[in-house]
PDB file of C-alpha atoms and ligand atoms in Angstrom:
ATOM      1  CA  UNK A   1     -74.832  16.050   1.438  1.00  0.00           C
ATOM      2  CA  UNK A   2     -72.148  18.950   0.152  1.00  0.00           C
ATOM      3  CA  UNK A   3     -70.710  20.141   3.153  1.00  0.00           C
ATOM      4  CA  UNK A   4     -70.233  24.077   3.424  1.00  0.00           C
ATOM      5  CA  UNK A   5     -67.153  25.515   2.024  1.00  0.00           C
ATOM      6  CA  UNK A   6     -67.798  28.601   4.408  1.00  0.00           C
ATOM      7  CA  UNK A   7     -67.732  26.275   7.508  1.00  0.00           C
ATOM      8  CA  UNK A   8     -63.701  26.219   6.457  1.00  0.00           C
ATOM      9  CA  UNK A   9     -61.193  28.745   8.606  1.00  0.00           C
ATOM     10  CA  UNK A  10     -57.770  28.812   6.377  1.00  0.00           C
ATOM     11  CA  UNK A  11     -55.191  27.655   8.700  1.00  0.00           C
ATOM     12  CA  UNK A  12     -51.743  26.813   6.340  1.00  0.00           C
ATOM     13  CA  UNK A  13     -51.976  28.956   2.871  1.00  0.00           C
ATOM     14  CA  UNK A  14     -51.279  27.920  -0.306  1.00  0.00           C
ATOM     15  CA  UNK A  15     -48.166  30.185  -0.028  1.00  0.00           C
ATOM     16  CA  UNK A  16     -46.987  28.400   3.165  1.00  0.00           C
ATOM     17  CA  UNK A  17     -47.101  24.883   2.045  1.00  0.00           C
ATOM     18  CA  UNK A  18     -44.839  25.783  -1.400  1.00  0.00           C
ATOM     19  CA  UNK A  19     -42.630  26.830   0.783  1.00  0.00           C
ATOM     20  CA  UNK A  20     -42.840  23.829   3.666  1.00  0.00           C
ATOM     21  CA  UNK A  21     -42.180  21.292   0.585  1.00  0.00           C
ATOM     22  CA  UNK A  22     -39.953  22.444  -0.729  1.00  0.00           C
ATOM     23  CA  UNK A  23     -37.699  22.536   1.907  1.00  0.00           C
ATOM     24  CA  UNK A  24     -38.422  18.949   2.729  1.00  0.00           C
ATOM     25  CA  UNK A  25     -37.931  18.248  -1.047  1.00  0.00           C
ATOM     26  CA  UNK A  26     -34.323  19.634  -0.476  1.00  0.00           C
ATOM     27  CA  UNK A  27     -33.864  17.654   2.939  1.00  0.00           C
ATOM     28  CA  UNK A  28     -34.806  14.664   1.350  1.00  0.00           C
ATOM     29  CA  UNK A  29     -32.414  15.019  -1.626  1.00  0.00           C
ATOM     30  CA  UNK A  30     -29.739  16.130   0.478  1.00  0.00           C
ATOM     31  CA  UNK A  31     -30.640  13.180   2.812  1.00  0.00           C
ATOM     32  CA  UNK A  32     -30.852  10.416   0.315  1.00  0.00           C
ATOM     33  CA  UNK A  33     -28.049  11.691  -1.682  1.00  0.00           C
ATOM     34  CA  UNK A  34     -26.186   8.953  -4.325  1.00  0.00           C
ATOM     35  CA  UNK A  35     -29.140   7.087  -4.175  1.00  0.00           C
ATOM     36  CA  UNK A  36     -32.725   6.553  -5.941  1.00  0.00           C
ATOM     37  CA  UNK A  37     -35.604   6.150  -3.964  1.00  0.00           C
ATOM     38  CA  UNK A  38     -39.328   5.370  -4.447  1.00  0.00           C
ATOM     39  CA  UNK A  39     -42.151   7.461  -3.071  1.00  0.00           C
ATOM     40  CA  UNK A  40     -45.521   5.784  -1.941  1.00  0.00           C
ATOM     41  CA  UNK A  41     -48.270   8.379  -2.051  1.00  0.00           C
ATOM     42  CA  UNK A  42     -51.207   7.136   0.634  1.00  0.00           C
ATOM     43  CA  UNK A  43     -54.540   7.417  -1.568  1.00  0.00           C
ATOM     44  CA  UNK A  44     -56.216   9.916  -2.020  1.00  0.00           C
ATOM     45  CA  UNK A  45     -55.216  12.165   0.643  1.00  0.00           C
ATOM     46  CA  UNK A  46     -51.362  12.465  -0.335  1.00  0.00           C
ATOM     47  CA  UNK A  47     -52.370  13.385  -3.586  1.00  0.00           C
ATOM     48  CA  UNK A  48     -51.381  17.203  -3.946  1.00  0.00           C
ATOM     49  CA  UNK A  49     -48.530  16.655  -1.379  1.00  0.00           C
ATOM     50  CA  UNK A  50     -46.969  13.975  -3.522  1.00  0.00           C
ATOM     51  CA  UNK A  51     -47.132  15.840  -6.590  1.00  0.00           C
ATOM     52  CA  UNK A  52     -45.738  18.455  -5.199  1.00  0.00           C
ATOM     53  CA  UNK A  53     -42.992  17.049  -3.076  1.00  0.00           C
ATOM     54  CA  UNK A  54     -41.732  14.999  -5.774  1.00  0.00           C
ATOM     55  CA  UNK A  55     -40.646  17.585  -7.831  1.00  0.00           C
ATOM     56  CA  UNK A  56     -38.983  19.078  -4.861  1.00  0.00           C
ATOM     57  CA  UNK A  57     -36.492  16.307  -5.275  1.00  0.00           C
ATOM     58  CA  UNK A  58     -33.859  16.243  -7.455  1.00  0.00           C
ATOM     59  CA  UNK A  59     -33.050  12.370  -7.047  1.00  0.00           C
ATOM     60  CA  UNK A  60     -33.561   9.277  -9.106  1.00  0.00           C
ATOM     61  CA  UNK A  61     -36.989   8.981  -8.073  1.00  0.00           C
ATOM     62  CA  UNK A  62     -40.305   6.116  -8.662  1.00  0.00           C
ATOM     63  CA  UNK A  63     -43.644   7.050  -7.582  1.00  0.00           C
ATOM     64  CA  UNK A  64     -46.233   4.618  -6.586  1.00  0.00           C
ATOM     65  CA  UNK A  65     -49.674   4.547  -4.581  1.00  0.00           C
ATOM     66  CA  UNK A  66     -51.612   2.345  -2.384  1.00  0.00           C
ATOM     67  CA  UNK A  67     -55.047   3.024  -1.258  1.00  0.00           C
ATOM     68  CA  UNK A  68     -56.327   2.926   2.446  1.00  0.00           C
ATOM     69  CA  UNK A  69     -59.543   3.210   4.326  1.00  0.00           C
ATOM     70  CA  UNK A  70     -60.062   4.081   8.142  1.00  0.00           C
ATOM     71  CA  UNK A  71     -62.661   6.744   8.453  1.00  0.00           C
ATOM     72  CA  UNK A  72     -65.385   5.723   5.918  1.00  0.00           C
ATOM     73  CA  UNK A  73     -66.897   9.110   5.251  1.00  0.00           C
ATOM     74  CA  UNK A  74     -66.677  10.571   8.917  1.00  0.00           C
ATOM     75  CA  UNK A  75     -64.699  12.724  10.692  1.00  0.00           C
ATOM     76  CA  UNK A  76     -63.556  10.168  13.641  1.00  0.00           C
ATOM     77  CA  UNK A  77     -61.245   7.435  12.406  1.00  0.00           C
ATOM     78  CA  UNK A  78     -62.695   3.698  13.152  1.00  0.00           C
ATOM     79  CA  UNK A  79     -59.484   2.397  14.001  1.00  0.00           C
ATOM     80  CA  UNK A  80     -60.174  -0.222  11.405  1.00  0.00           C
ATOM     81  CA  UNK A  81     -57.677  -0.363   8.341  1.00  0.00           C
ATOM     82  CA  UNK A  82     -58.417  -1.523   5.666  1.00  0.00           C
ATOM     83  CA  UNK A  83     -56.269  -2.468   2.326  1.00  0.00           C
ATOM     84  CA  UNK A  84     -58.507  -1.142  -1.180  1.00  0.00           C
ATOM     85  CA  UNK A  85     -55.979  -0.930  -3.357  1.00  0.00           C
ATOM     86  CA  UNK A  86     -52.165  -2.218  -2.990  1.00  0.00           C
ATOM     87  CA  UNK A  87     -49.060  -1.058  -5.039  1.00  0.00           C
ATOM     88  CA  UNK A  88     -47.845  -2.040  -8.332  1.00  0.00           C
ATOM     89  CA  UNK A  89     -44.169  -2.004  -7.622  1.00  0.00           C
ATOM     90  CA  UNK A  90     -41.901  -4.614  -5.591  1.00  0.00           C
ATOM     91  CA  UNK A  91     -40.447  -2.427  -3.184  1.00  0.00           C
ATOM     92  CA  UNK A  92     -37.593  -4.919  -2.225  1.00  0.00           C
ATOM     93  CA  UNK A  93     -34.430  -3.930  -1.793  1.00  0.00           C
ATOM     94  CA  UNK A  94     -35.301  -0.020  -2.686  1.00  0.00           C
ATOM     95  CA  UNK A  95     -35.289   3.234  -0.626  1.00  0.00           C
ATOM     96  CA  UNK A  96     -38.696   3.467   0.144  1.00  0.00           C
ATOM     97  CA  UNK A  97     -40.597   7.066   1.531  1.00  0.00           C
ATOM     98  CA  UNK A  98     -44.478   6.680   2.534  1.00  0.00           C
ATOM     99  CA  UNK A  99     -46.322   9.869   1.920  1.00  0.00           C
ATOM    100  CA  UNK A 100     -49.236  10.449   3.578  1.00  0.00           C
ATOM    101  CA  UNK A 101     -50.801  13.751   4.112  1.00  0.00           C
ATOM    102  CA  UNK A 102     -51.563  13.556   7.988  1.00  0.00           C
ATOM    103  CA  UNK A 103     -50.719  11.444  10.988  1.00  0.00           C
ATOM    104  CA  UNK A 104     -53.595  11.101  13.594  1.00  0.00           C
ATOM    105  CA  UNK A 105     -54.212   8.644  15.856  1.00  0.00           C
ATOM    106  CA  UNK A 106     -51.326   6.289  13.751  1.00  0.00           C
ATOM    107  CA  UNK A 107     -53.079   3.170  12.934  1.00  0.00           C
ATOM    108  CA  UNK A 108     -52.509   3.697   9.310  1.00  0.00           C
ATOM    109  CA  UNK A 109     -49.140   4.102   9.528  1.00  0.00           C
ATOM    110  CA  UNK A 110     -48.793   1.260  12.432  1.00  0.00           C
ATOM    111  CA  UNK A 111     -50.531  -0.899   9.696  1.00  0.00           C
ATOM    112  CA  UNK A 112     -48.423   0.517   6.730  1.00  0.00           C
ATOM    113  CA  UNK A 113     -45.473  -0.737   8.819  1.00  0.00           C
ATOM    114  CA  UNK A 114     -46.387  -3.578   9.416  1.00  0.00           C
ATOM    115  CA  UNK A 115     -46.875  -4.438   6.153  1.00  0.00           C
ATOM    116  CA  UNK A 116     -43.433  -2.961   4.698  1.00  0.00           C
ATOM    117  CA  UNK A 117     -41.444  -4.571   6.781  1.00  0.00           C
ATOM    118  CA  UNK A 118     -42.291  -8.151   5.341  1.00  0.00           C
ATOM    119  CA  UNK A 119     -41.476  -6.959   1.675  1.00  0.00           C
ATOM    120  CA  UNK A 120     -37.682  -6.180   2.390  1.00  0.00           C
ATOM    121  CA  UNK A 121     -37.085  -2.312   2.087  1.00  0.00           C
ATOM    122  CA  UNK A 122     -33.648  -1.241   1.960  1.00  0.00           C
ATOM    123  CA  UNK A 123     -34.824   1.466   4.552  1.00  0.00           C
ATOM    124  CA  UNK A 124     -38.417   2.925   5.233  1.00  0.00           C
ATOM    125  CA  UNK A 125     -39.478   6.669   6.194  1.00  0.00           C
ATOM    126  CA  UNK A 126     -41.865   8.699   6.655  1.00  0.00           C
ATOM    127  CA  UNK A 127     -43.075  11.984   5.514  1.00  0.00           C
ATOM    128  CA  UNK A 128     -46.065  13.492   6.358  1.00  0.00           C
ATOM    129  CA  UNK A 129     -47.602  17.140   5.292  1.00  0.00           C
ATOM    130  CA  UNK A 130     -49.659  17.223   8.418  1.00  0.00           C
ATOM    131  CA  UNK A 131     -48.877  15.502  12.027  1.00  0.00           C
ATOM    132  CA  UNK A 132     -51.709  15.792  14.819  1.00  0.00           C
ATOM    133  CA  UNK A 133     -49.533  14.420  18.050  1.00  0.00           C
ATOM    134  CA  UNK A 134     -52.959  14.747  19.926  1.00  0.00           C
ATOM    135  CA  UNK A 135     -54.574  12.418  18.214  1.00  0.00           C
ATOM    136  CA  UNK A 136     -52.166   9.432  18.926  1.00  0.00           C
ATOM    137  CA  UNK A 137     -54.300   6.774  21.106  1.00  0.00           C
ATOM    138  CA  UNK A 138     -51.836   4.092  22.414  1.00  0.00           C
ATOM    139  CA  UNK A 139     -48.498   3.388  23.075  1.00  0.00           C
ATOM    140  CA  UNK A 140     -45.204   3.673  21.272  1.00  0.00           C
ATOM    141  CA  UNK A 141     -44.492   7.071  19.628  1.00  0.00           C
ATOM    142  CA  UNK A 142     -44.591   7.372  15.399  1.00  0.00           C
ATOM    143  CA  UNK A 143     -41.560   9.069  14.283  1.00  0.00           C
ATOM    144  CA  UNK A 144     -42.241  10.821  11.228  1.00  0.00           C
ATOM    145  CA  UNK A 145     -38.971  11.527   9.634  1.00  0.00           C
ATOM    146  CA  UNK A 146     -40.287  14.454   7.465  1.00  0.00           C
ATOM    147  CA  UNK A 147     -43.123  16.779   8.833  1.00  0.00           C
ATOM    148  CA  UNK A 148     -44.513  19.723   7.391  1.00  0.00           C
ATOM    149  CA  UNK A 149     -46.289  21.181   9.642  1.00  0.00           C
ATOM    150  CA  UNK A 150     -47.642  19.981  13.665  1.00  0.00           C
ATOM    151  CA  UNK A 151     -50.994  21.164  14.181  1.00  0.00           C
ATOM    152  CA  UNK A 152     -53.814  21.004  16.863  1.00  0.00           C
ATOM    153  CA  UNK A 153     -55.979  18.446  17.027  1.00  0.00           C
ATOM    154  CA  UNK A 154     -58.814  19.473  15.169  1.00  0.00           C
ATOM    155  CA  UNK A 155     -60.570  18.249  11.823  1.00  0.00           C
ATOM    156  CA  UNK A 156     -58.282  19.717   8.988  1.00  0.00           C
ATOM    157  CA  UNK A 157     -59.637  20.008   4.928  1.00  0.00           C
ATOM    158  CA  UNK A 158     -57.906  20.816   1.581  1.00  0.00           C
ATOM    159  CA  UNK A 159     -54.945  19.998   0.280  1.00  0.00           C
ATOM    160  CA  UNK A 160     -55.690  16.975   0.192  1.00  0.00           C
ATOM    161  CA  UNK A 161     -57.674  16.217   2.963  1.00  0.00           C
ATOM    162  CA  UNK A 162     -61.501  15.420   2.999  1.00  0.00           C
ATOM    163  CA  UNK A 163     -64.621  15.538   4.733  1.00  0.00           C
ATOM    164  CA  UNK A 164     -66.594  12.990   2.846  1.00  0.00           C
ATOM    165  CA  UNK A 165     -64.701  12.789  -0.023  1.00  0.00           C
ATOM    166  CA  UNK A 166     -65.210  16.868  -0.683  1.00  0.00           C
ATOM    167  CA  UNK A 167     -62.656  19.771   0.127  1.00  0.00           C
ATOM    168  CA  UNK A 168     -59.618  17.850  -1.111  1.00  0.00           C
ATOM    169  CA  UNK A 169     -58.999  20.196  -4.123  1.00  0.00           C
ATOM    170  CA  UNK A 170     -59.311  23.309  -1.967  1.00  0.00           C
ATOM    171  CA  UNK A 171     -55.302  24.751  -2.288  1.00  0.00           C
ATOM    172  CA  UNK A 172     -54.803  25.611   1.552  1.00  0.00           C
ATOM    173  CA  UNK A 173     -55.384  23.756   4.683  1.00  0.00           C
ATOM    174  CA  UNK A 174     -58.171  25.156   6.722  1.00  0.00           C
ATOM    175  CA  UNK A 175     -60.172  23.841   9.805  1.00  0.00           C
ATOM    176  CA  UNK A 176     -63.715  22.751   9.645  1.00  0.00           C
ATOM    177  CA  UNK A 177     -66.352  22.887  12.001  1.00  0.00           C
ATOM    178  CA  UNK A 178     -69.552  21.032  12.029  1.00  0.00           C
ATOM    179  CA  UNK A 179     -73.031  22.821  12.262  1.00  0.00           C
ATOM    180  CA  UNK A 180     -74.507  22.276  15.788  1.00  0.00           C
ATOM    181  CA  UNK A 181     -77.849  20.426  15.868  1.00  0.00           C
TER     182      UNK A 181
HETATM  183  P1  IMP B 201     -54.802   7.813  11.562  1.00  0.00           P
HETATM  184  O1  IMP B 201     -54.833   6.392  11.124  1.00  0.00           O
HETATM  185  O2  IMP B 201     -55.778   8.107  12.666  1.00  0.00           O
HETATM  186  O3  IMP B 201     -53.410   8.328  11.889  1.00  0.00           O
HETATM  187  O4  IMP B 201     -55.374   8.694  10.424  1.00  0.00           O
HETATM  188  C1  IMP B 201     -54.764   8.830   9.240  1.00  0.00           C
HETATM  189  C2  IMP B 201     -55.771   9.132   8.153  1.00  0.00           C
HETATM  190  O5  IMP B 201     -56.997   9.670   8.660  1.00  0.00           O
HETATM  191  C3  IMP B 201     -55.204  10.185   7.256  1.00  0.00           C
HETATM  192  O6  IMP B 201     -54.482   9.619   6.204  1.00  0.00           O
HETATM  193  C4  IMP B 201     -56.440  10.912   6.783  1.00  0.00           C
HETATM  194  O7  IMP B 201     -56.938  10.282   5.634  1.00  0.00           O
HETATM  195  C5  IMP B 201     -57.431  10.767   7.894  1.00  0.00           C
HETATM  196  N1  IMP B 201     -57.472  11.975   8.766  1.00  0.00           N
HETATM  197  C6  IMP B 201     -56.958  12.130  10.002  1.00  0.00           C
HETATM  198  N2  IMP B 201     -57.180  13.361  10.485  1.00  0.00           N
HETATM  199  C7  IMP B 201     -57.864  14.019   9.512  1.00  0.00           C
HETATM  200  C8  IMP B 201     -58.361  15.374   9.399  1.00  0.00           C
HETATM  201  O8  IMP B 201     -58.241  16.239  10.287  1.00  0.00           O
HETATM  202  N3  IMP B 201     -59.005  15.667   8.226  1.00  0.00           N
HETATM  203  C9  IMP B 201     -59.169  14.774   7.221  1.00  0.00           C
HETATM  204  N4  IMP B 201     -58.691  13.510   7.279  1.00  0.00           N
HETATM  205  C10 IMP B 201     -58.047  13.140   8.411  1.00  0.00           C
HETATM  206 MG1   MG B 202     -55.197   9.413   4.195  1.00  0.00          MG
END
């Protein structure tokens, strides 16, 4: 089923997230100055963030992408990772930045760590447009090194973000709420 585009209160604009990017573009070239560093966009949610954050940067810059799946078409995650589609790159040795467009409970990027740290980074961060502190089930805290925006815990759309695969090409954030049955 389509869900309902009217069911979607804006919450970050389209105006507001140029702006939000492009300040972390200029953190993270300031940041990472002298160096050239590789971005890995988090399929397919990261996908307008990415493309818009890296050409916020004005480094020596690679782009690459994996593909995750935790929620399978809902709107709670299942706590269940799983691997679809890895990158192309060996990230050894390189100045790598995840990109992911929101942090939730954390067990993506728990397992996205995980998994980084055998390959042999020269150093590992994390941005992320959208951080949810809520939504974070167990233990130790996430640091995200680049945030755009904290919001409340509720189920976010556009930019990006999906509910069932639809919404993602909608240009602002906005929160969606379910019919009641
Ligand atoms: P986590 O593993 O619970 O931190 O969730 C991370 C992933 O769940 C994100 O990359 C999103 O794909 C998805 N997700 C979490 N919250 C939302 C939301 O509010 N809307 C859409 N997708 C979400
Ligand atoms: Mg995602």
């Amino acid at each position: 089923m389509i869900p309902d585009i009217n069911r979607v209160e804006p919450l970050i604009t389209a105006e507001e997230l140029a702006v939000r990017v492009g300040e972390l573009g200029a953190k993270i070239s300031a940041d990472y100055a002298g160096k050239d560093i590789t971005l890995v966009g988090i399929l397919k949610g990261s996908v307008p963030f990415m493309s818009d954050l890296m050409r916020a940067i004005s480094l020596p810059t690679q782009i690459d992408f994996l593909e995750l799946s935790s929620y399978e078409g809902g709107m709670e995650s299942t706590g269940a990772v799983r691997l679809v589609k890895d990158m192309r790159h060996n990230i050894q040795g390189k100045h790598v930045i995840i990109v992911e467009d929101i942090v939730d409970t954390g067990h993506t990027l728990r397992y996205l760590l995980d998994m980084f740290a055998s390959r042999g980074p020269a150093s590992m961060k994390i941005a992320s447009l959208l951080d949810k502190p809520e939504g974070r089930v167990d233990g130790e805290p996430l640091t995200i090194d680049y945030c755009g925006f904290t919001i409340p815990n509720k189920f976010v759309v556009g930019y990006g973000l999906d509910l069932a695969g639809y919404f993602r090409n909608i240009p602002f954030v906005g929160v969606y709420s379910p019919p009641e049955d």
